Amino acid sequence: MANFSKSNVPQFSVEVYQNEFLPEGGREVNGIITVTSTGGGTTGGVPLTSAAPASSHLPGQAPSAAAVIMVDCSGSMDYPPTKMRNARDATAAAIDTLRDGTSFAVIGGTHVAKEVYPGGGRLATAGPQTRAQAKEALRRLSAGGGTAIGTWLRLADRLLGAAEVNIRHGILLTDGRNEHEAPEDLRAALDACAGRFTCDARGVGTDWEVKEVTAIASALLGTADIVADPAGLATDFTQMMENAMGKEVADVALRLWTPVGVEIKFVKQVAPTVAELTDRRTEAGPRAGDYPTGSWGDESRDYHVCVQVPEAGIGQEMLAARVSLILPDPSGGAPQTLSQGLVRAVWTDDMVASTSINPQVAHYTGQAELAQVIQQGLDARKSGDFDGATAKLGRAVQLASVSGNADTAKLLSKVVDVVDAATGTVRLKAKVADADEMTLETRSTKTVRVKK
């Protein structure tokens, strides 16, 4: 375990959990990489001290963060009328949560994207006056028109791209399906925005498409969730913005270096949510690749790395992979290594050593399977394959029970009647509320950590 610290960067540490022992002929090596970042306490490169409170930045210095809130203003936001009102209130609450000095803007989204505040292709700087002006502008938000989310994201990207800041973050709220642009237009917008800003996505009510909202959050390394009752929006928006304001360093990459002959099977985040990173690799020199992790505040996340090593004889050992956390240099110089850890392989004829599964690896393999079987079970249920749905959701109940994932177990119990959690024996409920099914699908990737 190694770590690195600079005054304006949180301190990162890497711990590797694995069983490095392989039997003769064994080739698959798994490691859980726990990354923890602590004590950044910075804003715009100024350490937070009594002289520079969190809500201030030095004169002439660029604020450290920029946020753009994208509010769905399509016609359906008027049904019921409280929905639009709750969305306005939630946006106002998020604006109140901005640190002074943060750059921000509000976008109204329909089949086109409109600048609601401040307008003119620019961002405002958060302070008492601009907050009051922004809230005044929100009163003019009204519902009417279609939904083309790609246009909202592209406008947010233009606004955020102009800001000289470390952290760029978006919050996107929709209540309907993305019906006024082709799926490939949204995909192209996500590809264009990926790596440029992070974005949390929320679906309000039950008329939106879960896979659309989760795909936006996944592509832009943010969170996705359902707010079934619009009355809950203000609390949710406040929490999202507080979380965004807590981020201290952006664009951290997980760099994986592997020796000759080692093949990478997968790289995924496994806590606090399951997120597939394998296909997001960008090459970083000979036998090294970077996987994006987005922005960090004081937090801890777990990643599962699985590699295949060449065969070797009993008693031999090798470095299977080196995992580093990398922070790019904005001026294009050499990146900074924040921390690193090693994944090893040792061949042994000790059967007990080589067959025992590391508890972290076992736990997160189960959590990843849990996310997968929930998706498969719900898809099967939608397509009328009730036997398939029962089998998959039964397996999900079993996995949630074994791993102590009480939140997911509770969500599953709204969709199936649990006969026996230990064996995964369940019956599909005849009637399921849309909100319950959508909540389970949206939150299916949330994991619990190993009890230490």
Short mmCIF file of C-alpha atoms in Angstrom, two decimals, residues 18 22 26-31 256-259 261-267 291 304-310 318-323 343-345:
data_model
loop_
_atom_site.label_atom_id
_atom_site.label_comp_id
_atom_site.label_asym_id
_atom_site.label_seq_id
_atom_site.Cartn_x
_atom_site.Cartn_y
_atom_site.Cartn_z
CA GLN A 18 -6.66 -11.14 -2.94
CA LEU A 22 -2.78 -20.54 -7.59
CA GLY A 26 -4.05 -22.02 -12.43
CA ARG A 27 -4.22 -18.83 -14.50
CA GLU A 28 -7.01 -16.54 -13.18
CA VAL A 29 -6.01 -13.91 -10.63
CA ASN A 30 -8.61 -11.70 -8.88
CA GLY A 31 -7.98 -8.68 -6.71
CA LEU A 256 -3.47 -0.87 -14.80
CA TRP A 257 -0.01 -2.04 -15.90
CA THR A 258 0.39 -5.72 -16.75
CA PRO A 259 3.54 -7.72 -17.63
CA GLY A 261 1.64 -12.37 -21.44
CA VAL A 262 -0.96 -11.17 -18.92
CA GLU A 263 -4.47 -10.65 -20.30
CA ILE A 264 -7.03 -8.36 -18.64
CA LYS A 265 -10.39 -10.11 -18.27
CA PHE A 266 -12.28 -7.23 -16.64
CA VAL A 267 -12.03 -4.09 -14.52
CA TYR A 291 -9.85 3.53 -16.56
CA HIS A 304 -12.48 -5.67 -8.94
CA VAL A 305 -9.59 -6.47 -11.29
CA CYS A 306 -9.42 -9.89 -12.94
CA VAL A 307 -6.44 -10.93 -15.08
CA GLN A 308 -5.23 -14.13 -16.74
CA VAL A 309 -1.55 -14.94 -16.26
CA PRO A 310 0.64 -17.38 -18.23
CA MET A 318 5.05 -13.10 -10.57
CA LEU A 319 3.59 -9.61 -10.49
CA ALA A 320 0.19 -10.05 -12.18
CA ALA A 321 -0.71 -6.32 -12.31
CA ARG A 322 0.27 -2.98 -10.87
CA VAL A 323 -2.62 -0.66 -10.05
CA VAL A 343 -1.62 -7.83 -7.55
CA ARG A 344 0.51 -10.99 -7.31
CA ALA A 345 0.40 -14.61 -8.43
#
